[in-house]
Coordinates of C-alpha atoms in Angstrom, one line a residue:
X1 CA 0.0 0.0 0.0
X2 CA 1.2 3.9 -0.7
X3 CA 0.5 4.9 2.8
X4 CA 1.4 3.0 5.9
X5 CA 3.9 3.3 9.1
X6 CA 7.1 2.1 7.5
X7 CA 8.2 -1.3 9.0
X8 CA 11.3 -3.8 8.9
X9 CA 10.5 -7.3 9.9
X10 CA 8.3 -7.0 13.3
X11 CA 9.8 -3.6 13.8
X12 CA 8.3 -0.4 13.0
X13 CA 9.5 3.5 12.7
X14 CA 7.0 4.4 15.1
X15 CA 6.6 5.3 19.0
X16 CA 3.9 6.3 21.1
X17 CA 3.2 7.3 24.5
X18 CA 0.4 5.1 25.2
X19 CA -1.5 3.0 23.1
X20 CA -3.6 5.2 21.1
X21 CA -6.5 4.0 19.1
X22 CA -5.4 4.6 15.9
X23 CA -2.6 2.9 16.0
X24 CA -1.2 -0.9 16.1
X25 CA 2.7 -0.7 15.4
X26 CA 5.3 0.9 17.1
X27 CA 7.1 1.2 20.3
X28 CA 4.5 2.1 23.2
X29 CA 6.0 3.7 26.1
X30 CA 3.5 2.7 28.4
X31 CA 2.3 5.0 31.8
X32 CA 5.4 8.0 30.3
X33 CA 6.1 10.5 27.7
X34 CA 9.0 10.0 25.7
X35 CA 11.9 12.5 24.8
X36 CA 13.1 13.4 20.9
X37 CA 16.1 11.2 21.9
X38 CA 13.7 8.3 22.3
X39 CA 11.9 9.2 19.2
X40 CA 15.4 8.8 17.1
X41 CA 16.1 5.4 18.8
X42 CA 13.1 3.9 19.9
X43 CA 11.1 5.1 17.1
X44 CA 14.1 4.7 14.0
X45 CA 13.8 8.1 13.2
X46 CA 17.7 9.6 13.7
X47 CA 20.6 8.8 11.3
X48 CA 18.5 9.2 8.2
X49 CA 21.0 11.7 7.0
X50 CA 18.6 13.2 4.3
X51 CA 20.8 14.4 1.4
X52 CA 20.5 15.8 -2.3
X53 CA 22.2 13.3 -5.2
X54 CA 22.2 14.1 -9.2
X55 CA 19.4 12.7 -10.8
X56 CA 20.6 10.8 -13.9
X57 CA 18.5 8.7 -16.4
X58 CA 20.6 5.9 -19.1
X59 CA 20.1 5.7 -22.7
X60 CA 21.2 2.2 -24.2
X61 CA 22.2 3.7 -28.5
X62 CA 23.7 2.0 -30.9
X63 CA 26.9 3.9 -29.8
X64 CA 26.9 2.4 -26.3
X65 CA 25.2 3.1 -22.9
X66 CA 24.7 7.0 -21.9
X67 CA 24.4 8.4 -18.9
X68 CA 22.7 11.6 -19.2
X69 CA 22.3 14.1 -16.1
X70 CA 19.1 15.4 -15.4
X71 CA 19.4 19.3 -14.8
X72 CA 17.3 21.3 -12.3
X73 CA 16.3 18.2 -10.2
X74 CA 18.0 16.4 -7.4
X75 CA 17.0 13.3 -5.9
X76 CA 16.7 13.4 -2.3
X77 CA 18.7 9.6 -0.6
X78 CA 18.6 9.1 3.3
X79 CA 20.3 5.6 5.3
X80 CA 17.6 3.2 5.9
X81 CA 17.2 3.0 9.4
X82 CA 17.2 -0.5 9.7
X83 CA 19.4 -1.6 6.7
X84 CA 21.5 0.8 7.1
X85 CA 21.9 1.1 2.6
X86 CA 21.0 4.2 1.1
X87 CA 17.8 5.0 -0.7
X88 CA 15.8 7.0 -2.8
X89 CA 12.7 9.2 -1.3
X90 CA 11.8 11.4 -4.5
X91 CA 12.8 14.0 -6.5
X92 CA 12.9 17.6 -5.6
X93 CA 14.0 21.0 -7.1
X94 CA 17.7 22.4 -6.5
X95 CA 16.9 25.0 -3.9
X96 CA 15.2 22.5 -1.7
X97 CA 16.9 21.9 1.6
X98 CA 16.0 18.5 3.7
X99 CA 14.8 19.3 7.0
X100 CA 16.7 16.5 9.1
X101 CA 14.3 14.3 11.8
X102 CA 16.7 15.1 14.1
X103 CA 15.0 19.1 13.2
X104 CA 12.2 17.9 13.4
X105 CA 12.4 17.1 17.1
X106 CA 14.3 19.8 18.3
X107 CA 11.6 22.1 16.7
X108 CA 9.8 20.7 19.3
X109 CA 11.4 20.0 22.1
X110 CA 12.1 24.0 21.9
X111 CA 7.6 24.3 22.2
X112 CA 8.4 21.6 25.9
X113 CA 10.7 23.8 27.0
X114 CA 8.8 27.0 26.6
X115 CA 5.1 25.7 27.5
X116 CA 5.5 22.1 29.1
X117 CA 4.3 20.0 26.7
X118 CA 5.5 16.6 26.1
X119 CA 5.9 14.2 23.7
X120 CA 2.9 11.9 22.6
X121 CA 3.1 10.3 19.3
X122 CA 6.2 9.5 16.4
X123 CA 6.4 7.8 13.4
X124 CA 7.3 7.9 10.0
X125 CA 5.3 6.5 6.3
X126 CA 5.5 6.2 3.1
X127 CA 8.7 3.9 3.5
X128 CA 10.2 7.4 5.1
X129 CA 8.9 10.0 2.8
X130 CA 6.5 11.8 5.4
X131 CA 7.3 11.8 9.0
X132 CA 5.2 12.7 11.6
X133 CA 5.9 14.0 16.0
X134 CA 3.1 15.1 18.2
X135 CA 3.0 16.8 21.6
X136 CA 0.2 17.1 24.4
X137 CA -0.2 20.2 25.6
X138 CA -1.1 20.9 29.5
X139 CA -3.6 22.7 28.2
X140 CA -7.0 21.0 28.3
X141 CA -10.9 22.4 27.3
X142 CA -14.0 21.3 29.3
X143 CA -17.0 21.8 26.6
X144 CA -20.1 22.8 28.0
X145 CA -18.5 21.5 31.7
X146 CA -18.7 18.0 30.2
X147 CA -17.3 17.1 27.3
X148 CA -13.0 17.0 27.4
X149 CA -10.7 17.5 24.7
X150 CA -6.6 17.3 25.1
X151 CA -4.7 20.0 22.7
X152 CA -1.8 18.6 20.9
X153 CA 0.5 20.0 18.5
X154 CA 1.3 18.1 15.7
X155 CA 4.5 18.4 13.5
X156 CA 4.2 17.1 9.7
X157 CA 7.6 17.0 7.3
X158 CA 8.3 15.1 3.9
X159 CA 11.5 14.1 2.2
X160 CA 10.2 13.8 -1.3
X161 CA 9.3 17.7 -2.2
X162 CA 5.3 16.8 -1.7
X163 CA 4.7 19.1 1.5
X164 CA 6.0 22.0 3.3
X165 CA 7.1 21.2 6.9
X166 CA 3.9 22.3 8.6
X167 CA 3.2 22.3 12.7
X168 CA -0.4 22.6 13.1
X169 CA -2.7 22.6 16.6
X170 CA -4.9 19.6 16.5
X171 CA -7.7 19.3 19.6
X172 CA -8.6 15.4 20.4
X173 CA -11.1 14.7 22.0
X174 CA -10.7 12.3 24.7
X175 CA -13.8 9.8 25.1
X176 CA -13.1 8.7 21.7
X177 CA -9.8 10.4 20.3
X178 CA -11.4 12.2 17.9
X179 CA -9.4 14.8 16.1
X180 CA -11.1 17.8 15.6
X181 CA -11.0 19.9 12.7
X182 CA -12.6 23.3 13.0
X183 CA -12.5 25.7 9.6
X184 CA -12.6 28.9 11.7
X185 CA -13.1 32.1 10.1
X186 CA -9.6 33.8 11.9
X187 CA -7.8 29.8 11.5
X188 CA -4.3 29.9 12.8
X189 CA -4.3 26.7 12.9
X190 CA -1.6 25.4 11.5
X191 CA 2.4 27.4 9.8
X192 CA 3.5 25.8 6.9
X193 CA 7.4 26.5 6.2
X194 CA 9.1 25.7 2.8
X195 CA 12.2 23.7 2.7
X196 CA 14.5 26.4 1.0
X197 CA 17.8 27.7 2.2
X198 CA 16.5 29.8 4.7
X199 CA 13.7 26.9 6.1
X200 CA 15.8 26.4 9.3
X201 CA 15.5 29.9 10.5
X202 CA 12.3 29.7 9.9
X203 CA 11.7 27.2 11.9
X204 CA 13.3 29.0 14.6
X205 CA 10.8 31.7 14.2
X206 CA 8.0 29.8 14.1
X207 CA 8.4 29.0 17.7
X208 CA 7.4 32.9 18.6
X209 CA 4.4 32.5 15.3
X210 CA 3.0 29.6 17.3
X211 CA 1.4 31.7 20.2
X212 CA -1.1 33.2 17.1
X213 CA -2.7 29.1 17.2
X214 CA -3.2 29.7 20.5
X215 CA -5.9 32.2 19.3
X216 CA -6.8 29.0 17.0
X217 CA -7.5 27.4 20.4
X218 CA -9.5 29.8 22.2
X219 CA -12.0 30.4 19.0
X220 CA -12.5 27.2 18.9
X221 CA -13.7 26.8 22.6
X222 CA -16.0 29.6 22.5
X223 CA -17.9 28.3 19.0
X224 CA -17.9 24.4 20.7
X225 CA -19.3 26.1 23.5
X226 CA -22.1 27.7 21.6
X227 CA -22.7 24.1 19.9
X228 CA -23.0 22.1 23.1
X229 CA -25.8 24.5 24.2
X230 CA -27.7 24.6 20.5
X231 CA -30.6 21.5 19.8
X232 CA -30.5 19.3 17.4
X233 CA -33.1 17.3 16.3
X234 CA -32.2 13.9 14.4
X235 CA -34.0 15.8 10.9
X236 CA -31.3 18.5 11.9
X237 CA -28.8 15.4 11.7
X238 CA -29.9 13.6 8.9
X239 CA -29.3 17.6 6.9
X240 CA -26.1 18.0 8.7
X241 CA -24.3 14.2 7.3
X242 CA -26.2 14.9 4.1
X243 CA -24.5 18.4 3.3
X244 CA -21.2 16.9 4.2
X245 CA -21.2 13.2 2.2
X246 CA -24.2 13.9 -0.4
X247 CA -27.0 12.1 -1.8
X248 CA -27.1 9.6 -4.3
X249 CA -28.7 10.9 -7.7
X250 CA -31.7 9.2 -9.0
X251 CA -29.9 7.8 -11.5
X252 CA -27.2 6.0 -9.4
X253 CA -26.1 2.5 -9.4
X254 CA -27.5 0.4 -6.4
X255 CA -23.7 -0.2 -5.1
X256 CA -23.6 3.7 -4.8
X257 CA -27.3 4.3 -3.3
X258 CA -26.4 1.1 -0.7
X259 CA -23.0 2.4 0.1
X260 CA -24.9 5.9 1.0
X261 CA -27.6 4.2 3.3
X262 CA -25.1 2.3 4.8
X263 CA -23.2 5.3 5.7
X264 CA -26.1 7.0 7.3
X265 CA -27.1 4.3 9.0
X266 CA -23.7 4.6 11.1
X267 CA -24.2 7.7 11.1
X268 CA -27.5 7.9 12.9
X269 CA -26.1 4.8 15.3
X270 CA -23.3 6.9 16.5
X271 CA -25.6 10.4 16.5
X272 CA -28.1 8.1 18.5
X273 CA -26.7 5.3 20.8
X274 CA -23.5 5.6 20.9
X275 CA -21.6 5.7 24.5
X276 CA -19.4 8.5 23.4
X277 CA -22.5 10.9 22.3
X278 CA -24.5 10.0 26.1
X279 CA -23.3 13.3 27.9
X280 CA -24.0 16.1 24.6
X281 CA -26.8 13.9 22.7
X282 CA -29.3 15.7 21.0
X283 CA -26.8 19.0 20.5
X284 CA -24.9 20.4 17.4
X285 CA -22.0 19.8 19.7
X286 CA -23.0 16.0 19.3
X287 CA -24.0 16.4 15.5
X288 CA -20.5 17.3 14.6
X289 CA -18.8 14.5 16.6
X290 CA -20.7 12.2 15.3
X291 CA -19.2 12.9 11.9
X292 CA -15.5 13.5 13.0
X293 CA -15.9 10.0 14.7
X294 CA -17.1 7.8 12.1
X295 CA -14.1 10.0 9.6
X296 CA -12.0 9.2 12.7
X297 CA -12.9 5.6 13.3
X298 CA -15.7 4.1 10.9
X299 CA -15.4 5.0 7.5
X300 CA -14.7 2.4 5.2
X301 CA -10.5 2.1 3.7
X302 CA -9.1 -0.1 1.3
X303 CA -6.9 -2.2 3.1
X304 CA -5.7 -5.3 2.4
X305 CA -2.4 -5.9 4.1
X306 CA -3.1 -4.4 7.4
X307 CA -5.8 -3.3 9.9
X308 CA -8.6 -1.0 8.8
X309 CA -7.9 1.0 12.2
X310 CA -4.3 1.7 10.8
X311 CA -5.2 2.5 7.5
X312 CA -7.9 4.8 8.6
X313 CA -5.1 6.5 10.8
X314 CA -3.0 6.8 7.7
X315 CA -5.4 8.1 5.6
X316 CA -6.1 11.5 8.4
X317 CA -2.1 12.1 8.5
X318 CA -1.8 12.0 4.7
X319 CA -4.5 12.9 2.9
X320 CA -7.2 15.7 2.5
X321 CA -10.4 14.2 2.3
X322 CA -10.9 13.5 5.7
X323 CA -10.4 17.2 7.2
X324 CA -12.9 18.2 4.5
X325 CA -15.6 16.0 6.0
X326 CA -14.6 17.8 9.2
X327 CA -14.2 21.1 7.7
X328 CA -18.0 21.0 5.8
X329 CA -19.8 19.7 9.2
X330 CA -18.0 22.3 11.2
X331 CA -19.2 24.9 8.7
X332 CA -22.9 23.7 8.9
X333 CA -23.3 23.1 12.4
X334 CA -22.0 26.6 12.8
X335 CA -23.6 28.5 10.3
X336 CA -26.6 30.0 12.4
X337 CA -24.5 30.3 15.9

């Protein structure tokens, strides 16, 4: 598969602080948070060395075999962490500069200095061309005086040219580590930084641009606030998972139309009896979690070689459609606060 926690055997380039539900591989450090030190041992994440090579392509002619260099590009080769052989991660432009892991961390352990929050969550995919470090914050929201949700800060890098290093502020919330995903109007939720020649003083700066996702944080409480305390009828339900997933035309094929009732059949479970809904049912609050969980935790992946849990998980770190679901019922539960 494209996407999955890179592995070697029965070992895995992953490490977490406790065993969270999305996950099934990796080191878990049971009962203790873990330090960027750990995350480079324990997790395989230090030593990659991340470096720029010529990118050549060969031409077999009637004169002989040419090798022919490829100008403007550069391939971008780290150590495997458990071969120890080099490798190729993709193919980037000449002012790209690899952000190393051991970066990565740092970044953050700079954030656990300033603001005590530790580390929760490590890992790398894509056979090491996206990596991935979170942190818990002390910080923690009481919605409505009932409902919890943890704040962590989540840091994002590739080593193929597909994304800018990007730290974001991610809330989770705690009965069924959901992570939310609120489109606020004033969103400073998240600093993307390229990876040019001046990427690592920019990620020195974007330790002092972090305090504006604080700001991220705070909106964010007052509008779940205003949802917990707003009805919401199970029609009001049935429009909310409608705008965000659709309806089947007329005209659709039956696997399409019982794909769709299927889908709002778990929907309406989890809006109705599930355990995690019992202390905001019948809320917008509720409405809204009901989508991010079954994004979170039900929605049908393709996955063949491993657990639909994991590929779920790998699906919200790497791809968009996901945060859209959670963007769209966001943006219709909140519409007429």
């Amino acid at each position: 598969m494209s996407h999955q926690i890179e592995t070697h055997d029965d070992q895995a380039a992953a490490i977490f602080a406790h065993k969270d539900p999305w996950h099934r591989l990796g080191t878990t450090v049971r009962g203790m948070s873990f330090t960027a030190q750990d995350a480079m041992t324990l997790g395989r994440l230090g030593g990659w060395r991340v470096r720029k090579a010529p990118v050549t392509t060969t031409e077999v002619t009637d004169d002989g075999v040419h090798v022919i260099e490829v100008t403007g590009k550069q391939a971008t080769i780290r150590t495997n962490p458990f071969t120890g052989t080099p490798e190729a991660l993709g193919v980037v432009g000449e002012g790209y500069v690899p952000i190393q892991n051991e970066e990565h961390c740092e970044f953050l352990n700079l954030l656990a200095d300033e603001g005590g929050a530790v580390f929760d969550t490590a890992g790398s995919l894509r056979g090491g061309r996206q990596v991935f470090v979170t942190m818990r914050l002390p910080r923690t929201m009481k919605v409505g005086g009932v409902d919890d949700v943890d704040v962590n800060i989540a840091a994002l890098n590739s080593h193929d040219g597909s994304s800018a290093f990007r730290v974001m502020v991610t809330p989770i919330r705690v009965v069924c580590a959901n992570t939310q995903r609120a489109a606020l109007r004033r969103n400073h939720g998240m600093i993307s930084i390229r990876h040019t020649t001046n990427a690592k003083a920019m990620v020195s700066q974007a330790r002092e641009a972090l305090g504006l996702t604080f700001e991220y944080v705070e909106d964010f409480e007052a509008q779940a606030e205003q949802l917990v305390n707003t009805t919401m009828t199970e029609a009001g339900f049935i429009d909310l998972s409608r705008a965000v997933f659709g309806t089947p035309r007329a005209e659709a094929s039956k696997r399409t139309a019982t794909t769709a009732k299927k889908r709002e059949q778990a929907l309406l479970a989890l809006w109705s009896d599930a355990a995690t809904q019992a202390s905001v049912r019948g809320t917008a609050w509720a409405g809204y979690q009901a989508v991010v969980e079954y994004v979170d935790h039900h929605a049908p992946v393709r996955s063949t070689d491993r657990p639909a849990d994991q590929a779920r998980a790998e699906r919200l770190l790497t791809t968009s459609g996901p945060n859209q679901a959670k963007d769209a019922a966001w943006a219709f539960a909140t519409a007429t606060l």
